[in-house]
Amino acid sequence: QVQLVESGGGLVKPGGSLRLSCAVSGFTFSDYYMSWIRQAPGKGLEWVSYISSSSSYTNYADSVKGRFTISRDNAKNSLYLQMNSLRAEDTAVYYCARDRGNWDSDWDYWGQGTLVTVSS
Amino acid sequence: EIVLTQSPGTLSLSPGERATLSCRASQSVSSSYLAWYQQKPGQAPRLLIYDASRRATGIPDRFSGSGSGTDFTLTISRLEPEDFAVYYCQQYGSSPRTFGQGTKVEIK
């Protein structure tokens, strides 16, 4: 069955960096666009970034542009999010999710999420 | 950016009752590219409806979606105990993809 498992979350100081990973199984990873979506504690959902199946295209929310970098390794069935210059407002559960279609789409499978806390 | 406004914020109903959730967009959502998700506490969102009215794999037929343009509705025909949760709409007709703020369906 389809599984997405995030890791790499934790407590980091403002200005610090963190790299999230998402290990995928149960489908042909290299066929799908993938995204990161986050949810601040007690708040709603916010799309963060997506990457095309071959890594040719990436896109970012304005709130993270220039600070976050999405990448993938199709040989390892893994998705990544490098987060730099972290701010308190980046505190959230970060989900990786599979785009159901190419380009802008909805998400049909989600991981369980990993919590990132930015605090001094 | 398209802003999605969901109403009501909270819906208090009993099992067996019908739930009607609304999602209104600040501008027309092209091609009815609108989805609905269910989220329970401590869990990831689950896709229920895509393309405004198509049920995702494995979703019971008591869930239905309708609408076009700027007004969309999620209907749960008869609430089961497991349906009490928060529901989000999401548009993917234009970038960036955006979510509504959510509607909580709680047990009355």
mmCIF file with all atom_site columns, C-alpha atoms in Angstrom:
data_model
loop_
_atom_site.group_PDB
_atom_site.id
_atom_site.type_symbol
_atom_site.label_atom_id
_atom_site.label_alt_id
_atom_site.label_comp_id
_atom_site.label_asym_id
_atom_site.label_entity_id
_atom_site.label_seq_id
_atom_site.pdbx_PDB_ins_code
_atom_site.Cartn_x
_atom_site.Cartn_y
_atom_site.Cartn_z
_atom_site.occupancy
_atom_site.B_iso_or_equiv
_atom_site.pdbx_formal_charge
_atom_site.auth_seq_id
_atom_site.auth_comp_id
_atom_site.auth_asym_id
_atom_site.auth_atom_id
_atom_site.pdbx_PDB_model_num
ATOM 1   C CA . GLN A 1 1   ? 0.000   0.000  0.000   1.00 0.00 ? 1   GLN A CA 1
ATOM 2   C CA . VAL A 1 2   ? 1.020   3.626  -0.411  1.00 0.00 ? 2   VAL A CA 1
ATOM 3   C CA . GLN A 1 3   ? 3.140   4.924  2.453   1.00 0.00 ? 3   GLN A CA 1
ATOM 4   C CA . LEU A 1 4   ? 4.799   8.280  3.044   1.00 0.00 ? 4   LEU A CA 1
ATOM 5   C CA . VAL A 1 5   ? 6.921   8.630  6.159   1.00 0.00 ? 5   VAL A CA 1
ATOM 6   C CA . GLU A 1 6   ? 8.391   11.984 7.156   1.00 0.00 ? 6   GLU A CA 1
ATOM 7   C CA . SER A 1 7   ? 11.373  12.460 9.435   1.00 0.00 ? 7   SER A CA 1
ATOM 8   C CA . GLY A 1 8   ? 13.815  15.141 10.471  1.00 0.00 ? 8   GLY A CA 1
ATOM 9   C CA . GLY A 1 9   ? 11.609  17.434 12.505  1.00 0.00 ? 9   GLY A CA 1
ATOM 10  C CA . GLY A 1 10  ? 12.632  18.827 15.868  1.00 0.00 ? 10  GLY A CA 1
ATOM 11  C CA . LEU A 1 11  ? 13.450  21.906 17.898  1.00 0.00 ? 11  LEU A CA 1
ATOM 12  C CA . VAL A 1 12  ? 15.636  24.531 16.242  1.00 0.00 ? 12  VAL A CA 1
ATOM 13  C CA . LYS A 1 13  ? 16.585  28.091 17.159  1.00 0.00 ? 13  LYS A CA 1
ATOM 14  C CA . PRO A 1 14  ? 15.483  31.058 15.058  1.00 0.00 ? 14  PRO A CA 1
ATOM 15  C CA . GLY A 1 15  ? 17.876  31.472 12.156  1.00 0.00 ? 15  GLY A CA 1
ATOM 16  C CA . GLY A 1 16  ? 18.762  27.807 12.201  1.00 0.00 ? 16  GLY A CA 1
ATOM 17  C CA . SER A 1 17  ? 18.380  25.104 9.592   1.00 0.00 ? 17  SER A CA 1
ATOM 18  C CA . LEU A 1 18  ? 16.684  21.745 9.341   1.00 0.00 ? 18  LEU A CA 1
ATOM 19  C CA . ARG A 1 19  ? 16.300  19.128 6.611   1.00 0.00 ? 19  ARG A CA 1
ATOM 20  C CA . LEU A 1 20  ? 13.120  17.115 6.376   1.00 0.00 ? 20  LEU A CA 1
ATOM 21  C CA . SER A 1 21  ? 12.896  13.797 4.563   1.00 0.00 ? 21  SER A CA 1
ATOM 22  C CA . CYS A 1 22  ? 9.976   11.790 3.258   1.00 0.00 ? 22  CYS A CA 1
ATOM 23  C CA . ALA A 1 23  ? 10.431  8.114  2.421   1.00 0.00 ? 23  ALA A CA 1
ATOM 24  C CA . VAL A 1 24  ? 7.906   6.789  -0.039  1.00 0.00 ? 24  VAL A CA 1
ATOM 25  C CA . SER A 1 25  ? 6.750   3.279  -0.919  1.00 0.00 ? 25  SER A CA 1
ATOM 26  C CA . GLY A 1 26  ? 3.847   1.539  -2.614  1.00 0.00 ? 26  GLY A CA 1
ATOM 27  C CA . PHE A 1 27  ? 3.847   3.469  -5.884  1.00 0.00 ? 27  PHE A CA 1
ATOM 28  C CA . THR A 1 28  ? 6.228   4.528  -8.656  1.00 0.00 ? 28  THR A CA 1
ATOM 29  C CA . PHE A 1 29  ? 7.683   7.620  -7.017  1.00 0.00 ? 29  PHE A CA 1
ATOM 30  C CA . SER A 1 30  ? 9.317   8.905  -10.197 1.00 0.00 ? 30  SER A CA 1
ATOM 31  C CA . ASP A 1 31  ? 5.900   9.227  -11.900 1.00 0.00 ? 31  ASP A CA 1
ATOM 32  C CA . TYR A 1 32  ? 4.484   11.779 -9.486  1.00 0.00 ? 32  TYR A CA 1
ATOM 33  C CA . TYR A 1 33  ? 4.832   15.409 -8.520  1.00 0.00 ? 33  TYR A CA 1
ATOM 34  C CA . MET A 1 34  ? 5.266   15.765 -4.760  1.00 0.00 ? 34  MET A CA 1
ATOM 35  C CA . SER A 1 35  ? 4.565   18.531 -2.292  1.00 0.00 ? 35  SER A CA 1
ATOM 36  C CA . TRP A 1 36  ? 5.150   19.749 1.230   1.00 0.00 ? 36  TRP A CA 1
ATOM 37  C CA . ILE A 1 37  ? 2.213   21.203 3.155   1.00 0.00 ? 37  ILE A CA 1
ATOM 38  C CA . ARG A 1 38  ? 2.341   22.535 6.699   1.00 0.00 ? 38  ARG A CA 1
ATOM 39  C CA . GLN A 1 39  ? -0.041  23.151 9.553   1.00 0.00 ? 39  GLN A CA 1
ATOM 40  C CA . ALA A 1 40  ? 0.785   25.480 12.438  1.00 0.00 ? 40  ALA A CA 1
ATOM 41  C CA . PRO A 1 41  ? -0.458  24.256 15.832  1.00 0.00 ? 41  PRO A CA 1
ATOM 42  C CA . GLY A 1 42  ? -4.232  24.610 16.016  1.00 0.00 ? 42  GLY A CA 1
ATOM 43  C CA . LYS A 1 43  ? -4.354  26.284 12.599  1.00 0.00 ? 43  LYS A CA 1
ATOM 44  C CA . GLY A 1 44  ? -5.259  25.454 9.027   1.00 0.00 ? 44  GLY A CA 1
ATOM 45  C CA . LEU A 1 45  ? -3.281  24.011 6.141   1.00 0.00 ? 45  LEU A CA 1
ATOM 46  C CA . GLU A 1 46  ? -0.753  25.885 4.010   1.00 0.00 ? 46  GLU A CA 1
ATOM 47  C CA . TRP A 1 47  ? 0.897   24.606 0.848   1.00 0.00 ? 47  TRP A CA 1
ATOM 48  C CA . VAL A 1 48  ? 4.672   25.130 1.057   1.00 0.00 ? 48  VAL A CA 1
ATOM 49  C CA . SER A 1 49  ? 6.337   23.749 -2.070  1.00 0.00 ? 49  SER A CA 1
ATOM 50  C CA . TYR A 1 50  ? 6.111   21.260 -4.900  1.00 0.00 ? 50  TYR A CA 1
ATOM 51  C CA . ILE A 1 51  ? 8.510   19.517 -7.215  1.00 0.00 ? 51  ILE A CA 1
ATOM 52  C CA . SER A 1 52  ? 7.897   17.865 -10.561 1.00 0.00 ? 52  SER A CA 1
ATOM 53  C CA . SER A 1 53  ? 8.502   14.180 -11.124 1.00 0.00 ? 53  SER A CA 1
ATOM 54  C CA . SER A 1 54  ? 11.895  14.720 -12.746 1.00 0.00 ? 54  SER A CA 1
ATOM 55  C CA . SER A 1 55  ? 12.876  17.696 -10.564 1.00 0.00 ? 55  SER A CA 1
ATOM 56  C CA . SER A 1 56  ? 12.634  20.023 -13.566 1.00 0.00 ? 56  SER A CA 1
ATOM 57  C CA . TYR A 1 57  ? 10.107  22.308 -11.898 1.00 0.00 ? 57  TYR A CA 1
ATOM 58  C CA . THR A 1 58  ? 9.773   23.591 -8.383  1.00 0.00 ? 58  THR A CA 1
ATOM 59  C CA . ASN A 1 59  ? 7.515   26.184 -6.826  1.00 0.00 ? 59  ASN A CA 1
ATOM 60  C CA . TYR A 1 60  ? 7.300   27.782 -3.406  1.00 0.00 ? 60  TYR A CA 1
ATOM 61  C CA . ALA A 1 61  ? 4.878   29.730 -1.299  1.00 0.00 ? 61  ALA A CA 1
ATOM 62  C CA . ASP A 1 62  ? 5.909   33.362 -0.949  1.00 0.00 ? 62  ASP A CA 1
ATOM 63  C CA . SER A 1 63  ? 6.284   32.821 2.806   1.00 0.00 ? 63  SER A CA 1
ATOM 64  C CA . VAL A 1 64  ? 9.222   30.425 2.302   1.00 0.00 ? 64  VAL A CA 1
ATOM 65  C CA . LYS A 1 65  ? 10.684  31.511 -1.047  1.00 0.00 ? 65  LYS A CA 1
ATOM 66  C CA . GLY A 1 66  ? 14.432  32.016 -0.839  1.00 0.00 ? 66  GLY A CA 1
ATOM 67  C CA . ARG A 1 67  ? 14.693  30.140 2.472   1.00 0.00 ? 67  ARG A CA 1
ATOM 68  C CA . PHE A 1 68  ? 13.399  26.635 1.683   1.00 0.00 ? 68  PHE A CA 1
ATOM 69  C CA . THR A 1 69  ? 14.564  24.248 -1.040  1.00 0.00 ? 69  THR A CA 1
ATOM 70  C CA . ILE A 1 70  ? 12.661  21.177 -2.163  1.00 0.00 ? 70  ILE A CA 1
ATOM 71  C CA . SER A 1 71  ? 14.447  18.262 -3.793  1.00 0.00 ? 71  SER A CA 1
ATOM 72  C CA . ARG A 1 72  ? 13.993  14.582 -4.500  1.00 0.00 ? 72  ARG A CA 1
ATOM 73  C CA . ASP A 1 73  ? 16.004  11.455 -5.184  1.00 0.00 ? 73  ASP A CA 1
ATOM 74  C CA . ASN A 1 74  ? 13.988  9.110  -7.387  1.00 0.00 ? 74  ASN A CA 1
ATOM 75  C CA . ALA A 1 75  ? 16.542  6.325  -6.961  1.00 0.00 ? 75  ALA A CA 1
ATOM 76  C CA . LYS A 1 76  ? 15.962  6.431  -3.213  1.00 0.00 ? 76  LYS A CA 1
ATOM 77  C CA . ASN A 1 77  ? 12.205  7.103  -3.389  1.00 0.00 ? 77  ASN A CA 1
ATOM 78  C CA . SER A 1 78  ? 12.738  10.118 -1.184  1.00 0.00 ? 78  SER A CA 1
ATOM 79  C CA . LEU A 1 79  ? 11.589  13.719 -0.989  1.00 0.00 ? 79  LEU A CA 1
ATOM 80  C CA . TYR A 1 80  ? 13.399  16.437 0.929   1.00 0.00 ? 80  TYR A CA 1
ATOM 81  C CA . LEU A 1 81  ? 12.859  19.932 2.262   1.00 0.00 ? 81  LEU A CA 1
ATOM 82  C CA . GLN A 1 82  ? 15.896  21.986 3.247   1.00 0.00 ? 82  GLN A CA 1
ATOM 83  C CA . MET A 1 83  ? 14.778  24.769 5.551   1.00 0.00 ? 83  MET A CA 1
ATOM 84  C CA . ASN A 1 84  ? 17.148  27.661 6.269   1.00 0.00 ? 84  ASN A CA 1
ATOM 85  C CA . SER A 1 85  ? 16.796  30.937 8.154   1.00 0.00 ? 85  SER A CA 1
ATOM 86  C CA . LEU A 1 86  ? 13.959  29.475 10.162  1.00 0.00 ? 86  LEU A CA 1
ATOM 87  C CA . ARG A 1 87  ? 11.519  31.770 11.920  1.00 0.00 ? 87  ARG A CA 1
ATOM 88  C CA . ALA A 1 88  ? 9.055   31.275 14.762  1.00 0.00 ? 88  ALA A CA 1
ATOM 89  C CA . GLU A 1 89  ? 6.217   31.382 12.231  1.00 0.00 ? 89  GLU A CA 1
ATOM 90  C CA . ASP A 1 90  ? 7.641   28.299 10.502  1.00 0.00 ? 90  ASP A CA 1
ATOM 91  C CA . THR A 1 91  ? 6.633   26.236 13.539  1.00 0.00 ? 91  THR A CA 1
ATOM 92  C CA . ALA A 1 92  ? 4.239   23.613 12.209  1.00 0.00 ? 92  ALA A CA 1
ATOM 93  C CA . VAL A 1 93  ? 3.632   19.999 11.383  1.00 0.00 ? 93  VAL A CA 1
ATOM 94  C CA . TYR A 1 94  ? 5.087   19.411 7.932   1.00 0.00 ? 94  TYR A CA 1
ATOM 95  C CA . TYR A 1 95  ? 3.376   16.863 5.709   1.00 0.00 ? 95  TYR A CA 1
ATOM 96  C CA . CYS A 1 96  ? 4.675   15.398 2.500   1.00 0.00 ? 96  CYS A CA 1
ATOM 97  C CA . ALA A 1 97  ? 1.947   14.534 0.037   1.00 0.00 ? 97  ALA A CA 1
ATOM 98  C CA . ARG A 1 98  ? 1.542   13.040 -3.419  1.00 0.00 ? 98  ARG A CA 1
ATOM 99  C CA . ASP A 1 99  ? 0.085   15.264 -6.097  1.00 0.00 ? 99  ASP A CA 1
ATOM 100 C CA . ARG A 1 100 ? -2.748  13.410 -7.771  1.00 0.00 ? 100 ARG A CA 1
ATOM 101 C CA . GLY A 1 101 ? -1.991  15.087 -11.088 1.00 0.00 ? 101 GLY A CA 1
ATOM 102 C CA . ASN A 1 102 ? 0.764   17.100 -12.687 1.00 0.00 ? 102 ASN A CA 1
ATOM 103 C CA . TRP A 1 103 ? 1.149   20.839 -12.102 1.00 0.00 ? 103 TRP A CA 1
ATOM 104 C CA . ASP A 1 104 ? -1.340  22.234 -9.607  1.00 0.00 ? 104 ASP A CA 1
ATOM 105 C CA . SER A 1 105 ? -3.449  19.439 -8.216  1.00 0.00 ? 105 SER A CA 1
ATOM 106 C CA . ASP A 1 106 ? -5.001  18.075 -5.100  1.00 0.00 ? 106 ASP A CA 1
ATOM 107 C CA . TRP A 1 107 ? -3.152  15.555 -2.904  1.00 0.00 ? 107 TRP A CA 1
ATOM 108 C CA . ASP A 1 108 ? -4.355  11.977 -2.641  1.00 0.00 ? 108 ASP A CA 1
ATOM 109 C CA . TYR A 1 109 ? -1.859  10.524 -0.175  1.00 0.00 ? 109 TYR A CA 1
ATOM 110 C CA . TRP A 1 110 ? -0.279  12.180 2.838   1.00 0.00 ? 110 TRP A CA 1
ATOM 111 C CA . GLY A 1 111 ? 2.334   11.234 5.378   1.00 0.00 ? 111 GLY A CA 1
ATOM 112 C CA . GLN A 1 112 ? 1.696   11.405 9.115   1.00 0.00 ? 112 GLN A CA 1
ATOM 113 C CA . GLY A 1 113 ? 3.695   14.609 9.452   1.00 0.00 ? 113 GLY A CA 1
ATOM 114 C CA . THR A 1 114 ? 6.779   15.741 11.346  1.00 0.00 ? 114 THR A CA 1
ATOM 115 C CA . LEU A 1 115 ? 6.765   18.590 13.845  1.00 0.00 ? 115 LEU A CA 1
ATOM 116 C CA . VAL A 1 116 ? 9.154   21.494 13.435  1.00 0.00 ? 116 VAL A CA 1
ATOM 117 C CA . THR A 1 117 ? 9.427   23.880 16.374  1.00 0.00 ? 117 THR A CA 1
ATOM 118 C CA . VAL A 1 118 ? 11.387  27.105 15.981  1.00 0.00 ? 118 VAL A CA 1
ATOM 119 C CA . SER A 1 119 ? 12.071  28.633 19.361  1.00 0.00 ? 119 SER A CA 1
ATOM 120 C CA . SER A 1 120 ? 14.952  30.015 21.380  1.00 0.00 ? 120 SER A CA 1
ATOM 121 C CA . GLU B 2 1   ? -4.308  34.383 -4.719  1.00 0.00 ? 1   GLU B CA 1
ATOM 122 C CA . ILE B 2 2   ? -7.758  32.840 -4.353  1.00 0.00 ? 2   ILE B CA 1
ATOM 123 C CA . VAL B 2 3   ? -9.138  33.106 -0.816  1.00 0.00 ? 3   VAL B CA 1
ATOM 124 C CA . LEU B 2 4   ? -11.513 30.342 0.258   1.00 0.00 ? 4   LEU B CA 1
ATOM 125 C CA . THR B 2 5   ? -14.027 31.081 3.001   1.00 0.00 ? 5   THR B CA 1
ATOM 126 C CA . GLN B 2 6   ? -15.745 28.146 4.672   1.00 0.00 ? 6   GLN B CA 1
ATOM 127 C CA . SER B 2 7   ? -18.985 28.321 6.601   1.00 0.00 ? 7   SER B CA 1
ATOM 128 C CA . PRO B 2 8   ? -20.096 27.693 9.189   1.00 0.00 ? 8   PRO B CA 1
ATOM 129 C CA . GLY B 2 9   ? -17.038 27.591 11.396  1.00 0.00 ? 9   GLY B CA 1
ATOM 130 C CA . THR B 2 10  ? -18.608 24.879 13.526  1.00 0.00 ? 10  THR B CA 1
ATOM 131 C CA . LEU B 2 11  ? -21.544 22.619 12.780  1.00 0.00 ? 11  LEU B CA 1
ATOM 132 C CA . SER B 2 12  ? -23.185 20.845 15.732  1.00 0.00 ? 12  SER B CA 1
ATOM 133 C CA . LEU B 2 13  ? -25.203 17.837 14.603  1.00 0.00 ? 13  LEU B CA 1
ATOM 134 C CA . SER B 2 14  ? -26.286 14.403 15.770  1.00 0.00 ? 14  SER B CA 1
ATOM 135 C CA . PRO B 2 15  ? -25.390 11.077 14.166  1.00 0.00 ? 15  PRO B CA 1
ATOM 136 C CA . GLY B 2 16  ? -27.795 10.311 11.352  1.00 0.00 ? 16  GLY B CA 1
ATOM 137 C CA . GLU B 2 17  ? -28.331 13.963 10.472  1.00 0.00 ? 17  GLU B CA 1
ATOM 138 C CA . ARG B 2 18  ? -27.381 15.629 7.201   1.00 0.00 ? 18  ARG B CA 1
ATOM 139 C CA . ALA B 2 19  ? -24.383 17.976 7.118   1.00 0.00 ? 19  ALA B CA 1
ATOM 140 C CA . THR B 2 20  ? -24.004 20.748 4.561   1.00 0.00 ? 20  THR B CA 1
ATOM 141 C CA . LEU B 2 21  ? -20.675 22.582 4.432   1.00 0.00 ? 21  LEU B CA 1
ATOM 142 C CA . SER B 2 22  ? -20.018 25.614 2.264   1.00 0.00 ? 22  SER B CA 1
ATOM 143 C CA . CYS B 2 23  ? -16.866 26.884 0.576   1.00 0.00 ? 23  CYS B CA 1
ATOM 144 C CA . ARG B 2 24  ? -16.896 30.236 -1.190  1.00 0.00 ? 24  ARG B CA 1
ATOM 145 C CA . ALA B 2 25  ? -14.035 31.461 -3.362  1.00 0.00 ? 25  ALA B CA 1
ATOM 146 C CA . SER B 2 26  ? -12.922 35.080 -3.800  1.00 0.00 ? 26  SER B CA 1
ATOM 147 C CA . GLN B 2 27  ? -12.812 34.507 -7.570  1.00 0.00 ? 27  GLN B CA 1
ATOM 148 C CA . SER B 2 28  ? -13.975 31.790 -9.888  1.00 0.00 ? 28  SER B CA 1
ATOM 149 C CA . VAL B 2 29  ? -12.196 28.451 -9.525  1.00 0.00 ? 29  VAL B CA 1
ATOM 150 C CA . SER B 2 30  ? -11.283 27.339 -13.021 1.00 0.00 ? 30  SER B CA 1
ATOM 151 C CA . SER B 2 31  ? -12.542 23.981 -14.232 1.00 0.00 ? 31  SER B CA 1
ATOM 152 C CA . SER B 2 32  ? -14.086 23.330 -10.802 1.00 0.00 ? 32  SER B CA 1
ATOM 153 C CA . TYR B 2 33  ? -10.673 22.371 -9.506  1.00 0.00 ? 33  TYR B CA 1
ATOM 154 C CA . LEU B 2 34  ? -11.806 22.106 -5.916  1.00 0.00 ? 34  LEU B CA 1
ATOM 155 C CA . ALA B 2 35  ? -11.159 19.373 -3.367  1.00 0.00 ? 35  ALA B CA 1
ATOM 156 C CA . TRP B 2 36  ? -12.429 18.516 0.098   1.00 0.00 ? 36  TRP B CA 1
ATOM 157 C CA . TYR B 2 37  ? -10.414 16.879 2.893   1.00 0.00 ? 37  TYR B CA 1
ATOM 158 C CA . GLN B 2 38  ? -11.307 15.402 6.253   1.00 0.00 ? 38  GLN B CA 1
ATOM 159 C CA . GLN B 2 39  ? -8.913  15.730 9.178   1.00 0.00 ? 39  GLN B CA 1
ATOM 160 C CA . LYS B 2 40  ? -9.228  14.072 12.573  1.00 0.00 ? 40  LYS B CA 1
ATOM 161 C CA . PRO B 2 41  ? -7.153  15.107 15.606  1.00 0.00 ? 41  PRO B CA 1
ATOM 162 C CA . GLY B 2 42  ? -3.544  13.991 15.344  1.00 0.00 ? 42  GLY B CA 1
ATOM 163 C CA . GLN B 2 43  ? -4.013  12.678 11.807  1.00 0.00 ? 43  GLN B CA 1
ATOM 164 C CA . ALA B 2 44  ? -3.119  13.835 8.335   1.00 0.00 ? 44  ALA B CA 1
ATOM 165 C CA . PRO B 2 45  ? -5.846  15.158 6.043   1.00 0.00 ? 45  PRO B CA 1
ATOM 166 C CA . ARG B 2 46  ? -7.646  12.593 3.898   1.00 0.00 ? 46  ARG B CA 1
ATOM 167 C CA . LEU B 2 47  ? -8.838  13.403 0.390   1.00 0.00 ? 47  LEU B CA 1
ATOM 168 C CA . LEU B 2 48  ? -12.620 12.990 0.081   1.00 0.00 ? 48  LEU B CA 1
ATOM 169 C CA . ILE B 2 49  ? -13.651 14.828 -3.080  1.00 0.00 ? 49  ILE B CA 1
ATOM 170 C CA . TYR B 2 50  ? -11.734 16.214 -6.063  1.00 0.00 ? 50  TYR B CA 1
ATOM 171 C CA . ASP B 2 51  ? -12.811 18.104 -9.174  1.00 0.00 ? 51  ASP B CA 1
ATOM 172 C CA . ALA B 2 52  ? -15.675 19.448 -7.025  1.00 0.00 ? 52  ALA B CA 1
ATOM 173 C CA . SER B 2 53  ? -17.789 16.288 -7.215  1.00 0.00 ? 53  SER B CA 1
ATOM 174 C CA . ARG B 2 54  ? -15.645 13.173 -7.754  1.00 0.00 ? 54  ARG B CA 1
ATOM 175 C CA . ARG B 2 55  ? -15.217 10.890 -4.759  1.00 0.00 ? 55  ARG B CA 1
ATOM 176 C CA . ALA B 2 56  ? -11.692 9.740  -4.033  1.00 0.00 ? 56  ALA B CA 1
ATOM 177 C CA . THR B 2 57  ? -10.856 6.068  -3.816  1.00 0.00 ? 57  THR B CA 1
ATOM 178 C CA . GLY B 2 58  ? -12.565 4.301  -0.942  1.00 0.00 ? 58  GLY B CA 1
ATOM 179 C CA . ILE B 2 59  ? -14.746 7.237  0.118   1.00 0.00 ? 59  ILE B CA 1
ATOM 180 C CA . PRO B 2 60  ? -18.306 6.221  1.085   1.00 0.00 ? 60  PRO B CA 1
ATOM 181 C CA . ASP B 2 61  ? -21.138 7.495  -1.078  1.00 0.00 ? 61  ASP B CA 1
ATOM 182 C CA . ARG B 2 62  ? -22.683 9.417  1.822   1.00 0.00 ? 62  ARG B CA 1
ATOM 183 C CA . PHE B 2 63  ? -20.074 12.077 0.956   1.00 0.00 ? 63  PHE B CA 1
ATOM 184 C CA . SER B 2 64  ? -20.914 14.205 -2.072  1.00 0.00 ? 64  SER B CA 1
ATOM 185 C CA . GLY B 2 65  ? -19.604 17.425 -3.523  1.00 0.00 ? 65  GLY B CA 1
ATOM 186 C CA . SER B 2 66  ? -21.221 19.984 -5.774  1.00 0.00 ? 66  SER B CA 1
ATOM 187 C CA . GLY B 2 67  ? -20.804 23.483 -7.076  1.00 0.00 ? 67  GLY B CA 1
ATOM 188 C CA . SER B 2 68  ? -18.911 25.531 -9.617  1.00 0.00 ? 68  SER B CA 1
ATOM 189 C CA . GLY B 2 69  ? -17.524 29.007 -10.092 1.00 0.00 ? 69  GLY B CA 1
ATOM 190 C CA . THR B 2 70  ? -17.250 30.511 -6.635  1.00 0.00 ? 70  THR B CA 1
ATOM 191 C CA . ASP B 2 71  ? -19.680 28.397 -4.591  1.00 0.00 ? 71  ASP B CA 1
ATOM 192 C CA . PHE B 2 72  ? -19.068 24.815 -3.557  1.00 0.00 ? 72  PHE B CA 1
ATOM 193 C CA . THR B 2 73  ? -20.752 22.444 -1.114  1.00 0.00 ? 73  THR B CA 1
ATOM 194 C CA . LEU B 2 74  ? -19.797 19.254 0.673   1.00 0.00 ? 74  LEU B CA 1
ATOM 195 C CA . THR B 2 75  ? -22.763 17.190 1.829   1.00 0.00 ? 75  THR B CA 1
ATOM 196 C CA . ILE B 2 76  ? -22.666 14.261 4.217   1.00 0.00 ? 76  ILE B CA 1
ATOM 197 C CA . SER B 2 77  ? -26.043 12.602 3.809   1.00 0.00 ? 77  SER B CA 1
ATOM 198 C CA . ARG B 2 78  ? -26.200 10.778 7.139   1.00 0.00 ? 78  ARG B CA 1
ATOM 199 C CA . LEU B 2 79  ? -23.511 11.420 9.710   1.00 0.00 ? 79  LEU B CA 1
ATOM 200 C CA . GLU B 2 80  ? -21.722 8.397  11.089  1.00 0.00 ? 80  GLU B CA 1
ATOM 201 C CA . PRO B 2 81  ? -19.777 8.614  14.393  1.00 0.00 ? 81  PRO B CA 1
ATOM 202 C CA . GLU B 2 82  ? -16.480 8.557  12.480  1.00 0.00 ? 82  GLU B CA 1
ATOM 203 C CA . ASP B 2 83  ? -17.466 11.608 10.397  1.00 0.00 ? 83  ASP B CA 1
ATOM 204 C CA . PHE B 2 84  ? -17.059 14.088 13.243  1.00 0.00 ? 84  PHE B CA 1
ATOM 205 C CA . ALA B 2 85  ? -13.915 15.929 12.227  1.00 0.00 ? 85  ALA B CA 1
ATOM 206 C CA . VAL B 2 86  ? -12.628 19.112 10.577  1.00 0.00 ? 86  VAL B CA 1
ATOM 207 C CA . TYR B 2 87  ? -13.219 19.546 6.850   1.00 0.00 ? 87  TYR B CA 1
ATOM 208 C CA . TYR B 2 88  ? -11.145 21.715 4.535   1.00 0.00 ? 88  TYR B CA 1
ATOM 209 C CA . CYS B 2 89  ? -11.765 22.818 0.980   1.00 0.00 ? 89  CYS B CA 1
ATOM 210 C CA . GLN B 2 90  ? -8.813  23.453 -1.333  1.00 0.00 ? 90  GLN B CA 1
ATOM 211 C CA . GLN B 2 91  ? -8.584  24.989 -4.802  1.00 0.00 ? 91  GLN B CA 1
ATOM 212 C CA . TYR B 2 92  ? -6.071  24.005 -7.443  1.00 0.00 ? 92  TYR B CA 1
ATOM 213 C CA . GLY B 2 93  ? -7.382  26.036 -10.329 1.00 0.00 ? 93  GLY B CA 1
ATOM 214 C CA . SER B 2 94  ? -4.745  28.693 -9.892  1.00 0.00 ? 94  SER B CA 1
ATOM 215 C CA . SER B 2 95  ? -1.409  29.059 -8.209  1.00 0.00 ? 95  SER B CA 1
ATOM 216 C CA . PRO B 2 96  ? -0.773  29.155 -5.348  1.00 0.00 ? 96  PRO B CA 1
ATOM 217 C CA . ARG B 2 97  ? -3.018  26.349 -4.232  1.00 0.00 ? 97  ARG B CA 1
ATOM 218 C CA . THR B 2 98  ? -4.981  27.518 -1.215  1.00 0.00 ? 98  THR B CA 1
ATOM 219 C CA . PHE B 2 99  ? -7.140  26.056 1.544   1.00 0.00 ? 99  PHE B CA 1
ATOM 220 C CA . GLY B 2 100 ? -10.177 27.275 3.388   1.00 0.00 ? 100 GLY B CA 1
ATOM 221 C CA . GLN B 2 101 ? -9.891  27.794 7.138   1.00 0.00 ? 101 GLN B CA 1
ATOM 222 C CA . GLY B 2 102 ? -11.927 24.660 7.913   1.00 0.00 ? 102 GLY B CA 1
ATOM 223 C CA . THR B 2 103 ? -15.334 23.672 9.266   1.00 0.00 ? 103 THR B CA 1
ATOM 224 C CA . LYS B 2 104 ? -15.526 21.592 12.416  1.00 0.00 ? 104 LYS B CA 1
ATOM 225 C CA . VAL B 2 105 ? -18.372 19.082 12.518  1.00 0.00 ? 105 VAL B CA 1
ATOM 226 C CA . GLU B 2 106 ? -19.004 18.244 16.157  1.00 0.00 ? 106 GLU B CA 1
ATOM 227 C CA . ILE B 2 107 ? -21.410 15.995 17.991  1.00 0.00 ? 107 ILE B CA 1
ATOM 228 C CA . LYS B 2 108 ? -24.433 17.829 19.314  1.00 0.00 ? 108 LYS B CA 1
#
